[in-house]
mmCIF file of N, CA and C in Angstrom:
data_model
loop_
_atom_site.group_PDB
_atom_site.id
_atom_site.type_symbol
_atom_site.label_atom_id
_atom_site.label_comp_id
_atom_site.label_asym_id
_atom_site.label_seq_id
_atom_site.Cartn_x
_atom_site.Cartn_y
_atom_site.Cartn_z
ATOM 1 N N UNK A 1 0.854 -1.175 0.000
ATOM 2 C CA UNK A 1 0.000 0.000 0.000
ATOM 3 C C UNK A 1 0.895 1.232 0.000
ATOM 4 N N UNK A 2 0.839 1.967 -1.091
ATOM 5 C CA UNK A 2 1.690 3.149 -1.170
ATOM 6 C C UNK A 2 0.914 4.439 -0.919
ATOM 7 N N UNK A 3 -0.386 4.353 -0.754
ATOM 8 C CA UNK A 3 -1.159 5.556 -0.458
ATOM 9 C C UNK A 3 -1.236 5.735 1.060
ATOM 10 N N UNK A 4 -1.405 6.978 1.507
ATOM 11 C CA UNK A 4 -1.473 7.214 2.949
ATOM 12 C C UNK A 4 -2.788 6.662 3.529
ATOM 13 N N UNK A 5 -2.753 6.189 4.756
ATOM 14 C CA UNK A 5 -3.969 5.629 5.376
ATOM 15 C C UNK A 5 -5.145 6.602 5.385
ATOM 16 N N UNK A 6 -4.860 7.892 5.467
ATOM 17 C CA UNK A 6 -5.953 8.863 5.508
ATOM 18 C C UNK A 6 -6.774 8.841 4.215
ATOM 19 N N UNK A 7 -6.158 8.510 3.093
ATOM 20 C CA UNK A 7 -6.905 8.440 1.843
ATOM 21 C C UNK A 7 -8.003 7.389 1.943
ATOM 22 N N UNK A 8 -7.697 6.255 2.545
ATOM 23 C CA UNK A 8 -8.710 5.205 2.711
ATOM 24 C C UNK A 8 -9.819 5.643 3.665
ATOM 25 N N UNK A 9 -9.506 6.526 4.601
ATOM 26 C CA UNK A 9 -10.533 7.037 5.518
ATOM 27 C C UNK A 9 -11.428 8.057 4.817
ATOM 28 N N UNK A 10 -10.874 8.766 3.848
ATOM 29 C CA UNK A 10 -11.658 9.751 3.092
ATOM 30 C C UNK A 10 -12.423 9.075 1.953
ATOM 31 N N UNK A 11 -11.704 8.311 1.164
ATOM 32 C CA UNK A 11 -12.293 7.638 0.005
ATOM 33 C C UNK A 11 -12.694 6.223 0.416
ATOM 34 N N UNK A 12 -13.750 6.136 1.177
ATOM 35 C CA UNK A 12 -14.242 4.843 1.646
ATOM 36 C C UNK A 12 -14.826 4.056 0.484
ATOM 37 N N UNK A 13 -15.166 2.811 0.746
ATOM 38 C CA UNK A 13 -15.768 1.982 -0.295
ATOM 39 C C UNK A 13 -17.033 2.648 -0.832
ATOM 40 N N UNK A 14 -17.850 3.203 0.064
ATOM 41 C CA UNK A 14 -19.093 3.851 -0.372
ATOM 42 C C UNK A 14 -18.816 5.043 -1.279
ATOM 43 N N UNK A 15 -17.791 5.817 -0.969
ATOM 44 C CA UNK A 15 -17.432 6.974 -1.790
ATOM 45 C C UNK A 15 -16.950 6.515 -3.164
ATOM 46 N N UNK A 16 -16.077 5.527 -3.191
ATOM 47 C CA UNK A 16 -15.546 5.021 -4.460
ATOM 48 C C UNK A 16 -16.674 4.452 -5.314
ATOM 49 N N UNK A 17 -17.561 3.691 -4.696
ATOM 50 C CA UNK A 17 -18.697 3.135 -5.429
ATOM 51 C C UNK A 17 -19.551 4.252 -6.018
ATOM 52 N N UNK A 18 -19.825 5.282 -5.232
ATOM 53 C CA UNK A 18 -20.640 6.400 -5.725
ATOM 54 C C UNK A 18 -20.001 7.065 -6.941
ATOM 55 N N UNK A 19 -18.693 7.164 -6.950
ATOM 56 C CA UNK A 19 -18.007 7.810 -8.067
ATOM 57 C C UNK A 19 -18.033 6.936 -9.333
ATOM 58 N N UNK A 20 -18.083 5.618 -9.163
ATOM 59 C CA UNK A 20 -18.028 4.707 -10.299
ATOM 60 C C UNK A 20 -19.401 4.266 -10.816
ATOM 61 N N UNK A 21 -20.440 4.408 -9.999
ATOM 62 C CA UNK A 21 -21.768 3.900 -10.367
ATOM 63 C C UNK A 21 -22.275 4.414 -11.713
ATOM 64 N N UNK A 22 -22.231 5.710 -12.008
ATOM 65 C CA UNK A 22 -22.791 6.150 -13.290
ATOM 66 C C UNK A 22 -22.140 5.483 -14.506
ATOM 67 N N UNK A 23 -20.823 5.364 -14.493
ATOM 68 C CA UNK A 23 -20.128 4.735 -15.615
ATOM 69 C C UNK A 23 -20.459 3.254 -15.683
ATOM 70 N N UNK A 24 -20.420 2.575 -14.556
ATOM 71 C CA UNK A 24 -20.708 1.138 -14.516
ATOM 72 C C UNK A 24 -22.140 0.867 -14.960
ATOM 73 N N UNK A 25 -23.074 1.641 -14.463
ATOM 74 C CA UNK A 25 -24.488 1.453 -14.813
ATOM 75 C C UNK A 25 -24.716 1.658 -16.308
ATOM 76 N N UNK A 26 -24.138 2.701 -16.855
ATOM 77 C CA UNK A 26 -24.323 2.973 -18.276
ATOM 78 C C UNK A 26 -23.674 1.892 -19.132
ATOM 79 N N UNK A 27 -22.467 1.485 -18.782
ATOM 80 C CA UNK A 27 -21.751 0.482 -19.572
ATOM 81 C C UNK A 27 -22.464 -0.865 -19.568
ATOM 82 N N UNK A 28 -23.096 -1.196 -18.439
ATOM 83 C CA UNK A 28 -23.781 -2.491 -18.313
ATOM 84 C C UNK A 28 -25.284 -2.397 -18.566
ATOM 85 N N UNK A 29 -25.756 -1.187 -18.805
ATOM 86 C CA UNK A 29 -27.194 -0.942 -18.999
ATOM 87 C C UNK A 29 -27.997 -1.488 -17.814
ATOM 88 N N UNK A 30 -27.580 -1.046 -16.632
ATOM 89 C CA UNK A 30 -28.240 -1.422 -15.382
ATOM 90 C C UNK A 30 -28.800 -0.181 -14.722
ATOM 91 N N UNK A 31 -29.751 -0.385 -13.814
ATOM 92 C CA UNK A 31 -30.155 0.764 -13.011
ATOM 93 C C UNK A 31 -29.066 1.002 -11.976
ATOM 94 N N UNK A 32 -29.054 2.191 -11.412
ATOM 95 C CA UNK A 32 -27.956 2.572 -10.518
ATOM 96 C C UNK A 32 -27.936 1.747 -9.229
ATOM 97 N N UNK A 33 -29.074 1.295 -8.776
ATOM 98 C CA UNK A 33 -29.115 0.483 -7.560
ATOM 99 C C UNK A 33 -28.413 -0.861 -7.764
ATOM 100 N N UNK A 34 -28.716 -1.519 -8.876
ATOM 101 C CA UNK A 34 -28.061 -2.795 -9.187
ATOM 102 C C UNK A 34 -26.566 -2.579 -9.411
ATOM 103 N N UNK A 35 -26.213 -1.498 -10.110
ATOM 104 C CA UNK A 35 -24.801 -1.182 -10.337
ATOM 105 C C UNK A 35 -24.077 -0.970 -9.011
ATOM 106 N N UNK A 36 -24.711 -0.256 -8.096
ATOM 107 C CA UNK A 36 -24.100 -0.003 -6.788
ATOM 108 C C UNK A 36 -23.903 -1.295 -6.012
ATOM 109 N N UNK A 37 -24.859 -2.200 -6.090
ATOM 110 C CA UNK A 37 -24.722 -3.482 -5.392
ATOM 111 C C UNK A 37 -23.541 -4.280 -5.938
ATOM 112 N N UNK A 38 -23.432 -4.330 -7.252
ATOM 113 C CA UNK A 38 -22.326 -5.080 -7.864
ATOM 114 C C UNK A 38 -20.980 -4.448 -7.530
ATOM 115 N N UNK A 39 -20.916 -3.119 -7.627
ATOM 116 C CA UNK A 39 -19.656 -2.438 -7.313
ATOM 117 C C UNK A 39 -19.278 -2.601 -5.846
ATOM 118 N N UNK A 40 -20.255 -2.519 -4.967
ATOM 119 C CA UNK A 40 -19.977 -2.709 -3.541
ATOM 120 C C UNK A 40 -19.398 -4.091 -3.294
ATOM 121 N N UNK A 41 -19.965 -5.077 -3.963
ATOM 122 C CA UNK A 41 -19.457 -6.444 -3.837
ATOM 123 C C UNK A 41 -18.037 -6.556 -4.384
ATOM 124 N N UNK A 42 -17.777 -5.888 -5.495
ATOM 125 C CA UNK A 42 -16.451 -5.964 -6.119
ATOM 126 C C UNK A 42 -15.384 -5.206 -5.333
ATOM 127 N N UNK A 43 -15.765 -4.127 -4.683
ATOM 128 C CA UNK A 43 -14.797 -3.263 -4.007
ATOM 129 C C UNK A 43 -14.500 -3.731 -2.587
ATOM 130 N N UNK A 44 -14.214 -4.986 -2.462
ATOM 131 C CA UNK A 44 -13.778 -5.507 -1.175
ATOM 132 C C UNK A 44 -12.311 -5.887 -1.304
ATOM 133 N N UNK A 45 -11.590 -5.636 -0.271
ATOM 134 C CA UNK A 45 -10.200 -6.077 -0.217
ATOM 135 C C UNK A 45 -9.307 -5.504 -1.288
ATOM 136 N N UNK A 46 -8.732 -6.401 -2.053
ATOM 137 C CA UNK A 46 -7.631 -6.029 -2.945
ATOM 138 C C UNK A 46 -8.022 -5.080 -4.067
ATOM 139 N N UNK A 47 -9.238 -5.174 -4.581
ATOM 140 C CA UNK A 47 -9.610 -4.287 -5.689
ATOM 141 C C UNK A 47 -9.688 -2.838 -5.220
ATOM 142 N N UNK A 48 -10.296 -2.604 -4.088
ATOM 143 C CA UNK A 48 -10.376 -1.245 -3.557
ATOM 144 C C UNK A 48 -8.979 -0.715 -3.259
ATOM 145 N N UNK A 49 -8.147 -1.533 -2.667
ATOM 146 C CA UNK A 49 -6.780 -1.110 -2.358
ATOM 147 C C UNK A 49 -6.000 -0.782 -3.630
ATOM 148 N N UNK A 50 -6.139 -1.626 -4.652
ATOM 149 C CA UNK A 50 -5.434 -1.370 -5.912
ATOM 150 C C UNK A 50 -5.936 -0.092 -6.566
ATOM 151 N N UNK A 51 -7.226 0.138 -6.506
ATOM 152 C CA UNK A 51 -7.794 1.343 -7.110
ATOM 153 C C UNK A 51 -7.336 2.595 -6.364
ATOM 154 N N UNK A 52 -7.326 2.554 -5.036
ATOM 155 C CA UNK A 52 -6.843 3.700 -4.267
ATOM 156 C C UNK A 52 -5.357 3.939 -4.527
ATOM 157 N N UNK A 53 -4.605 2.873 -4.677
ATOM 158 C CA UNK A 53 -3.175 2.992 -4.961
ATOM 159 C C UNK A 53 -2.947 3.693 -6.299
ATOM 160 N N UNK A 54 -3.672 3.269 -7.330
ATOM 161 C CA UNK A 54 -3.491 3.903 -8.640
ATOM 162 C C UNK A 54 -4.036 5.333 -8.637
ATOM 163 N N UNK A 55 -5.103 5.573 -7.890
ATOM 164 C CA UNK A 55 -5.641 6.938 -7.796
ATOM 165 C C UNK A 55 -4.632 7.856 -7.106
ATOM 166 N N UNK A 56 -4.008 7.381 -6.043
ATOM 167 C CA UNK A 56 -3.023 8.187 -5.328
ATOM 168 C C UNK A 56 -1.828 8.496 -6.226
ATOM 169 N N UNK A 57 -1.386 7.506 -6.970
ATOM 170 C CA UNK A 57 -0.282 7.720 -7.899
ATOM 171 C C UNK A 57 -0.652 8.786 -8.927
ATOM 172 N N UNK A 58 -1.869 8.714 -9.438
ATOM 173 C CA UNK A 58 -2.334 9.706 -10.413
ATOM 174 C C UNK A 58 -2.439 11.096 -9.780
ATOM 175 N N UNK A 59 -2.944 11.166 -8.554
ATOM 176 C CA UNK A 59 -3.066 12.465 -7.881
ATOM 177 C C UNK A 59 -1.699 13.105 -7.685
ATOM 178 N N UNK A 60 -0.748 12.301 -7.249
ATOM 179 C CA UNK A 60 0.596 12.839 -7.002
ATOM 180 C C UNK A 60 1.275 13.251 -8.299
ATOM 181 N N UNK A 61 0.959 12.562 -9.383
ATOM 182 C CA UNK A 61 1.552 12.903 -10.675
ATOM 183 C C UNK A 61 0.959 14.151 -11.292
ATOM 184 N N UNK A 62 -0.251 14.519 -10.858
ATOM 185 C CA UNK A 62 -0.933 15.666 -11.442
ATOM 186 C C UNK A 62 -0.663 16.976 -10.710
ATOM 187 N N UNK A 63 0.014 16.936 -9.598
ATOM 188 C CA UNK A 63 0.236 18.164 -8.855
ATOM 189 C C UNK A 63 1.713 18.337 -8.550
ATOM 190 N N UNK A 64 2.149 19.554 -8.701
ATOM 191 C CA UNK A 64 3.538 19.856 -8.370
ATOM 192 C C UNK A 64 3.601 20.837 -7.210
ATOM 193 N N UNK A 65 2.457 21.463 -6.919
ATOM 194 C CA UNK A 65 2.438 22.490 -5.877
ATOM 195 C C UNK A 65 2.087 21.931 -4.506
ATOM 196 N N UNK A 66 1.288 20.865 -4.459
ATOM 197 C CA UNK A 66 0.793 20.378 -3.181
ATOM 198 C C UNK A 66 1.671 19.275 -2.608
ATOM 199 N N UNK A 67 1.834 19.316 -1.302
ATOM 200 C CA UNK A 67 2.482 18.211 -0.603
ATOM 201 C C UNK A 67 1.456 17.099 -0.453
ATOM 202 N N UNK A 68 1.869 15.963 0.062
ATOM 203 C CA UNK A 68 0.934 14.868 0.297
ATOM 204 C C UNK A 68 -0.186 15.308 1.245
ATOM 205 N N UNK A 69 0.171 16.030 2.292
ATOM 206 C CA UNK A 69 -0.851 16.514 3.227
ATOM 207 C C UNK A 69 -1.793 17.503 2.555
ATOM 208 N N UNK A 70 -1.258 18.356 1.721
ATOM 209 C CA UNK A 70 -2.082 19.310 0.988
ATOM 210 C C UNK A 70 -3.029 18.609 0.021
ATOM 211 N N UNK A 71 -2.536 17.565 -0.590
ATOM 212 C CA UNK A 71 -3.363 16.784 -1.505
ATOM 213 C C UNK A 71 -4.497 16.092 -0.755
ATOM 214 N N UNK A 72 -4.193 15.559 0.408
ATOM 215 C CA UNK A 72 -5.234 14.927 1.233
ATOM 216 C C UNK A 72 -6.262 15.951 1.700
ATOM 217 N N UNK A 73 -5.810 17.170 1.993
ATOM 218 C CA UNK A 73 -6.748 18.229 2.375
ATOM 219 C C UNK A 73 -7.661 18.601 1.205
ATOM 220 N N UNK A 74 -7.110 18.582 0.004
ATOM 221 C CA UNK A 74 -7.922 18.852 -1.188
ATOM 222 C C UNK A 74 -8.996 17.774 -1.347
ATOM 223 N N UNK A 75 -8.637 16.518 -1.156
ATOM 224 C CA UNK A 75 -9.612 15.424 -1.225
ATOM 225 C C UNK A 75 -10.672 15.614 -0.141
ATOM 226 N N UNK A 76 -10.232 15.939 1.072
ATOM 227 C CA UNK A 76 -11.178 16.154 2.174
ATOM 228 C C UNK A 76 -12.130 17.303 1.854
ATOM 229 N N UNK A 77 -11.611 18.370 1.270
ATOM 230 C CA UNK A 77 -12.454 19.503 0.892
ATOM 231 C C UNK A 77 -13.458 19.137 -0.182
ATOM 232 N N UNK A 78 -13.016 18.362 -1.156
ATOM 233 C CA UNK A 78 -13.910 17.934 -2.231
ATOM 234 C C UNK A 78 -15.045 17.076 -1.692
ATOM 235 N N UNK A 79 -14.720 16.224 -0.735
ATOM 236 C CA UNK A 79 -15.726 15.290 -0.205
ATOM 237 C C UNK A 79 -16.507 15.846 0.979
ATOM 238 N N UNK A 80 -16.164 17.041 1.448
ATOM 239 C CA UNK A 80 -16.748 17.549 2.693
ATOM 240 C C UNK A 80 -18.254 17.735 2.649
ATOM 241 N N UNK A 81 -18.792 18.280 1.571
ATOM 242 C CA UNK A 81 -20.217 18.574 1.540
ATOM 243 C C UNK A 81 -21.063 17.399 1.074
ATOM 244 N N UNK A 82 -20.655 16.741 0.008
ATOM 245 C CA UNK A 82 -21.426 15.631 -0.539
ATOM 246 C C UNK A 82 -20.493 14.489 -0.908
ATOM 247 N N UNK A 83 -20.053 13.713 0.061
ATOM 248 C CA UNK A 83 -19.093 12.656 -0.245
ATOM 249 C C UNK A 83 -19.654 11.571 -1.171
ATOM 250 N N UNK A 84 -20.958 11.347 -1.144
ATOM 251 C CA UNK A 84 -21.544 10.297 -1.971
ATOM 252 C C UNK A 84 -22.134 10.824 -3.267
ATOM 253 N N UNK A 85 -21.694 12.014 -3.643
ATOM 254 C CA UNK A 85 -22.132 12.597 -4.906
ATOM 255 C C UNK A 85 -21.667 11.686 -6.045
ATOM 256 N N UNK A 86 -22.579 11.325 -6.950
ATOM 257 C CA UNK A 86 -22.180 10.440 -8.056
ATOM 258 C C UNK A 86 -21.108 11.087 -8.926
ATOM 259 N N UNK A 87 -20.240 10.251 -9.445
ATOM 260 C CA UNK A 87 -19.206 10.734 -10.347
ATOM 261 C C UNK A 87 -19.769 10.988 -11.727
ATOM 262 N N UNK A 88 -18.953 11.558 -12.553
ATOM 263 C CA UNK A 88 -19.330 11.775 -13.951
ATOM 264 C C UNK A 88 -19.301 10.436 -14.683
ATOM 265 N N UNK A 89 -19.949 10.393 -15.823
ATOM 266 C CA UNK A 89 -19.890 9.197 -16.662
ATOM 267 C C UNK A 89 -18.627 9.296 -17.511
ATOM 268 N N UNK A 90 -17.766 8.308 -17.375
ATOM 269 C CA UNK A 90 -16.521 8.292 -18.145
ATOM 270 C C UNK A 90 -16.781 7.713 -19.528
ATOM 271 N N UNK A 91 -16.002 8.163 -20.481
ATOM 272 C CA UNK A 91 -16.059 7.565 -21.814
ATOM 273 C C UNK A 91 -15.434 6.179 -21.720
ATOM 274 N N UNK A 92 -16.175 5.177 -22.141
ATOM 275 C CA UNK A 92 -15.682 3.809 -22.024
ATOM 276 C C UNK A 92 -14.724 3.514 -23.175
ATOM 277 N N UNK A 93 -13.483 3.332 -22.802
ATOM 278 C CA UNK A 93 -12.401 3.015 -23.728
ATOM 279 C C UNK A 93 -12.058 1.536 -23.566
ATOM 280 N N UNK A 94 -11.168 0.991 -24.381
ATOM 281 C CA UNK A 94 -10.749 -0.395 -24.151
ATOM 282 C C UNK A 94 -10.179 -0.616 -22.738
ATOM 283 N N UNK A 95 -9.446 0.368 -22.226
ATOM 284 C CA UNK A 95 -8.899 0.237 -20.865
ATOM 285 C C UNK A 95 -10.033 0.204 -19.844
ATOM 286 N N UNK A 96 -11.022 1.094 -19.998
ATOM 287 C CA UNK A 96 -12.178 1.084 -19.090
ATOM 288 C C UNK A 96 -12.901 -0.245 -19.169
ATOM 289 N N UNK A 97 -13.044 -0.776 -20.377
ATOM 290 C CA UNK A 97 -13.720 -2.066 -20.544
ATOM 291 C C UNK A 97 -12.995 -3.155 -19.758
ATOM 292 N N UNK A 98 -11.680 -3.136 -19.806
ATOM 293 C CA UNK A 98 -10.900 -4.122 -19.050
ATOM 294 C C UNK A 98 -11.132 -3.951 -17.553
ATOM 295 N N UNK A 99 -11.180 -2.702 -17.087
ATOM 296 C CA UNK A 99 -11.468 -2.460 -15.674
ATOM 297 C C UNK A 99 -12.857 -2.981 -15.307
ATOM 298 N N UNK A 100 -13.824 -2.760 -16.168
ATOM 299 C CA UNK A 100 -15.183 -3.229 -15.903
ATOM 300 C C UNK A 100 -15.243 -4.757 -15.836
ATOM 301 N N UNK A 101 -14.467 -5.423 -16.679
ATOM 302 C CA UNK A 101 -14.409 -6.888 -16.618
ATOM 303 C C UNK A 101 -13.776 -7.330 -15.304
ATOM 304 N N UNK A 102 -12.699 -6.651 -14.887
ATOM 305 C CA UNK A 102 -12.085 -6.970 -13.591
ATOM 306 C C UNK A 102 -13.097 -6.794 -12.461
ATOM 307 N N UNK A 103 -13.876 -5.743 -12.541
ATOM 308 C CA UNK A 103 -14.898 -5.481 -11.530
ATOM 309 C C UNK A 103 -15.931 -6.598 -11.518
ATOM 310 N N UNK A 104 -16.349 -7.009 -12.709
ATOM 311 C CA UNK A 104 -17.318 -8.109 -12.802
ATOM 312 C C UNK A 104 -16.737 -9.406 -12.237
ATOM 313 N N UNK A 105 -15.469 -9.651 -12.486
ATOM 314 C CA UNK A 105 -14.820 -10.837 -11.933
ATOM 315 C C UNK A 105 -14.841 -10.805 -10.405
ATOM 316 N N UNK A 106 -14.515 -9.647 -9.833
ATOM 317 C CA UNK A 106 -14.514 -9.502 -8.376
ATOM 318 C C UNK A 106 -15.922 -9.624 -7.795
ATOM 319 N N UNK A 107 -16.918 -9.150 -8.544
ATOM 320 C CA UNK A 107 -18.301 -9.214 -8.072
ATOM 321 C C UNK A 107 -18.911 -10.597 -8.284
ATOM 322 N N UNK A 108 -18.234 -11.424 -9.083
ATOM 323 C CA UNK A 108 -18.751 -12.759 -9.344
ATOM 324 C C UNK A 108 -19.807 -12.810 -10.433
ATOM 325 N N UNK A 109 -19.851 -11.794 -11.290
ATOM 326 C CA UNK A 109 -20.860 -11.764 -12.345
ATOM 327 C C UNK A 109 -20.280 -12.023 -13.732
ATOM 328 N N UNK A 110 -18.979 -12.194 -13.849
ATOM 329 C CA UNK A 110 -18.349 -12.430 -15.155
ATOM 330 C C UNK A 110 -18.351 -13.920 -15.475
ATOM 331 N N UNK A 111 -18.276 -14.214 -16.749
ATOM 332 C CA UNK A 111 -18.269 -15.611 -17.199
ATOM 333 C C UNK A 111 -16.890 -16.240 -17.013
ATOM 334 N N UNK A 112 -16.848 -17.563 -17.131
ATOM 335 C CA UNK A 112 -15.564 -18.261 -17.066
ATOM 336 C C UNK A 112 -14.676 -17.868 -18.240
ATOM 337 N N UNK A 113 -15.291 -17.600 -19.385
ATOM 338 C CA UNK A 113 -14.515 -17.173 -20.556
ATOM 339 C C UNK A 113 -13.819 -15.847 -20.270
ATOM 340 N N UNK A 114 -14.525 -14.927 -19.632
ATOM 341 C CA UNK A 114 -13.917 -13.639 -19.284
ATOM 342 C C UNK A 114 -12.772 -13.841 -18.301
ATOM 343 N N UNK A 115 -12.959 -14.736 -17.353
ATOM 344 C CA UNK A 115 -11.899 -15.028 -16.386
ATOM 345 C C UNK A 115 -10.653 -15.562 -17.106
ATOM 346 N N UNK A 116 -10.843 -16.495 -18.033
ATOM 347 C CA UNK A 116 -9.702 -17.061 -18.760
ATOM 348 C C UNK A 116 -8.981 -15.992 -19.578
ATOM 349 N N UNK A 117 -9.745 -15.103 -20.208
ATOM 350 C CA UNK A 117 -9.131 -14.025 -20.993
ATOM 351 C C UNK A 117 -8.301 -13.125 -20.088
ATOM 352 N N UNK A 118 -8.845 -12.747 -18.946
ATOM 353 C CA UNK A 118 -8.139 -11.826 -18.050
ATOM 354 C C UNK A 118 -6.951 -12.493 -17.354
ATOM 355 N N UNK A 119 -6.892 -13.819 -17.350
ATOM 356 C CA UNK A 119 -5.742 -14.518 -16.759
ATOM 357 C C UNK A 119 -4.596 -14.683 -17.745
ATOM 358 N N UNK A 120 -4.841 -14.419 -19.028
ATOM 359 C CA UNK A 120 -3.780 -14.511 -20.040
ATOM 360 C C UNK A 120 -2.831 -13.320 -19.876
ATOM 361 N N UNK A 121 -1.633 -13.417 -20.434
ATOM 362 C CA UNK A 121 -0.700 -12.279 -20.340
ATOM 363 C C UNK A 121 -1.287 -10.990 -20.922
ATOM 364 N N UNK A 122 -1.958 -11.086 -22.064
ATOM 365 C CA UNK A 122 -2.571 -9.912 -22.675
ATOM 366 C C UNK A 122 -3.695 -9.383 -21.789
ATOM 367 N N UNK A 123 -4.478 -10.280 -21.213
ATOM 368 C CA UNK A 123 -5.558 -9.874 -20.316
ATOM 369 C C UNK A 123 -5.037 -9.161 -19.074
ATOM 370 N N UNK A 124 -3.945 -9.677 -18.508
ATOM 371 C CA UNK A 124 -3.345 -9.021 -17.335
ATOM 372 C C UNK A 124 -2.828 -7.638 -17.695
ATOM 373 N N UNK A 125 -2.229 -7.514 -18.869
ATOM 374 C CA UNK A 125 -1.726 -6.210 -19.318
ATOM 375 C C UNK A 125 -2.889 -5.228 -19.489
ATOM 376 N N UNK A 126 -3.936 -5.690 -20.125
ATOM 377 C CA UNK A 126 -5.114 -4.825 -20.310
ATOM 378 C C UNK A 126 -5.764 -4.486 -18.973
ATOM 379 N N UNK A 127 -5.783 -5.457 -18.072
ATOM 380 C CA UNK A 127 -6.327 -5.202 -16.743
ATOM 381 C C UNK A 127 -5.541 -4.135 -16.000
ATOM 382 N N UNK A 128 -4.218 -4.182 -16.129
ATOM 383 C CA UNK A 128 -3.373 -3.150 -15.512
ATOM 384 C C UNK A 128 -3.656 -1.772 -16.118
ATOM 385 N N UNK A 129 -3.814 -1.739 -17.440
ATOM 386 C CA UNK A 129 -4.140 -0.472 -18.107
ATOM 387 C C UNK A 129 -5.500 0.039 -17.633
ATOM 388 N N UNK A 130 -6.444 -0.877 -17.479
ATOM 389 C CA UNK A 130 -7.779 -0.497 -17.016
ATOM 390 C C UNK A 130 -7.765 0.031 -15.599
ATOM 391 N N UNK A 131 -7.001 -0.600 -14.742
ATOM 392 C CA UNK A 131 -6.900 -0.138 -13.359
ATOM 393 C C UNK A 131 -6.269 1.253 -13.316
ATOM 394 N N UNK A 132 -5.266 1.479 -14.145
ATOM 395 C CA UNK A 132 -4.634 2.803 -14.198
ATOM 396 C C UNK A 132 -5.625 3.849 -14.696
ATOM 397 N N UNK A 133 -6.409 3.511 -15.712
ATOM 398 C CA UNK A 133 -7.402 4.443 -16.254
ATOM 399 C C UNK A 133 -8.461 4.773 -15.197
ATOM 400 N N UNK A 134 -8.948 3.758 -14.522
ATOM 401 C CA UNK A 134 -9.950 3.984 -13.468
ATOM 402 C C UNK A 134 -9.348 4.776 -12.310
ATOM 403 N N UNK A 135 -8.077 4.535 -12.008
ATOM 404 C CA UNK A 135 -7.404 5.295 -10.955
ATOM 405 C C UNK A 135 -7.297 6.766 -11.307
ATOM 406 N N UNK A 136 -6.985 7.065 -12.565
ATOM 407 C CA UNK A 136 -6.913 8.462 -13.002
ATOM 408 C C UNK A 136 -8.290 9.125 -12.913
ATOM 409 N N UNK A 137 -9.317 8.387 -13.299
ATOM 410 C CA UNK A 137 -10.685 8.906 -13.215
ATOM 411 C C UNK A 137 -11.051 9.186 -11.758
ATOM 412 N N UNK A 138 -10.769 8.233 -10.880
ATOM 413 C CA UNK A 138 -11.087 8.413 -9.461
ATOM 414 C C UNK A 138 -10.298 9.582 -8.871
ATOM 415 N N UNK A 139 -9.047 9.710 -9.252
ATOM 416 C CA UNK A 139 -8.229 10.836 -8.769
ATOM 417 C C UNK A 139 -8.868 12.160 -9.156
ATOM 418 N N UNK A 140 -9.334 12.253 -10.402
ATOM 419 C CA UNK A 140 -9.976 13.491 -10.860
ATOM 420 C C UNK A 140 -11.266 13.748 -10.080
ATOM 421 N N UNK A 141 -12.034 12.698 -9.822
ATOM 422 C CA UNK A 141 -13.290 12.843 -9.085
ATOM 423 C C UNK A 141 -13.044 13.264 -7.624
ATOM 424 N N UNK A 142 -11.979 12.750 -7.043
ATOM 425 C CA UNK A 142 -11.688 13.039 -5.632
ATOM 426 C C UNK A 142 -11.070 14.418 -5.422
ATOM 427 N N UNK A 143 -10.558 15.018 -6.484
ATOM 428 C CA UNK A 143 -9.887 16.304 -6.326
ATOM 429 C C UNK A 143 -10.581 17.443 -7.062
ATOM 430 N N UNK A 144 -11.714 17.175 -7.658
ATOM 431 C CA UNK A 144 -12.417 18.278 -8.331
ATOM 432 C C UNK A 144 -13.190 19.070 -7.296
ATOM 433 N N UNK A 145 -13.428 20.282 -7.590
ATOM 434 C CA UNK A 145 -14.193 21.102 -6.638
ATOM 435 C C UNK A 145 -13.282 22.029 -5.875
ATOM 436 N N UNK A 146 -13.470 22.059 -4.577
ATOM 437 C CA UNK A 146 -12.766 23.019 -3.702
ATOM 438 C C UNK A 146 -11.273 22.948 -3.836
#
């Protein structure tokens, strides 16, 4: 875990799910309640940690003026009034699609064929790209606003 513990206290599972629900719901053509249930199931343990790790890396790469503490204060300010405010809908790219498949695998809704594809070297590479893309999106969502 390379992100500071305070980030996990600010960007809880519920906050992360809220930021991802609109994109997940649209991509899967689900209502937001079903999307939230699936994402909540997927964002347990390692997936949430990996997403926060990539988001933190993206946040640190996007700022040259703020220290780590300043960056955490920016996240706290963004989340202060409406922490569960839904995120924007991201444009679904091949990297996003790979992230969505990883999410489905974690939620237990993906097929065995999808699992086999994501276990291949190419699938792992695409999964890494997808996690990085989702991390950049989450970083932007956590730092927009104040």
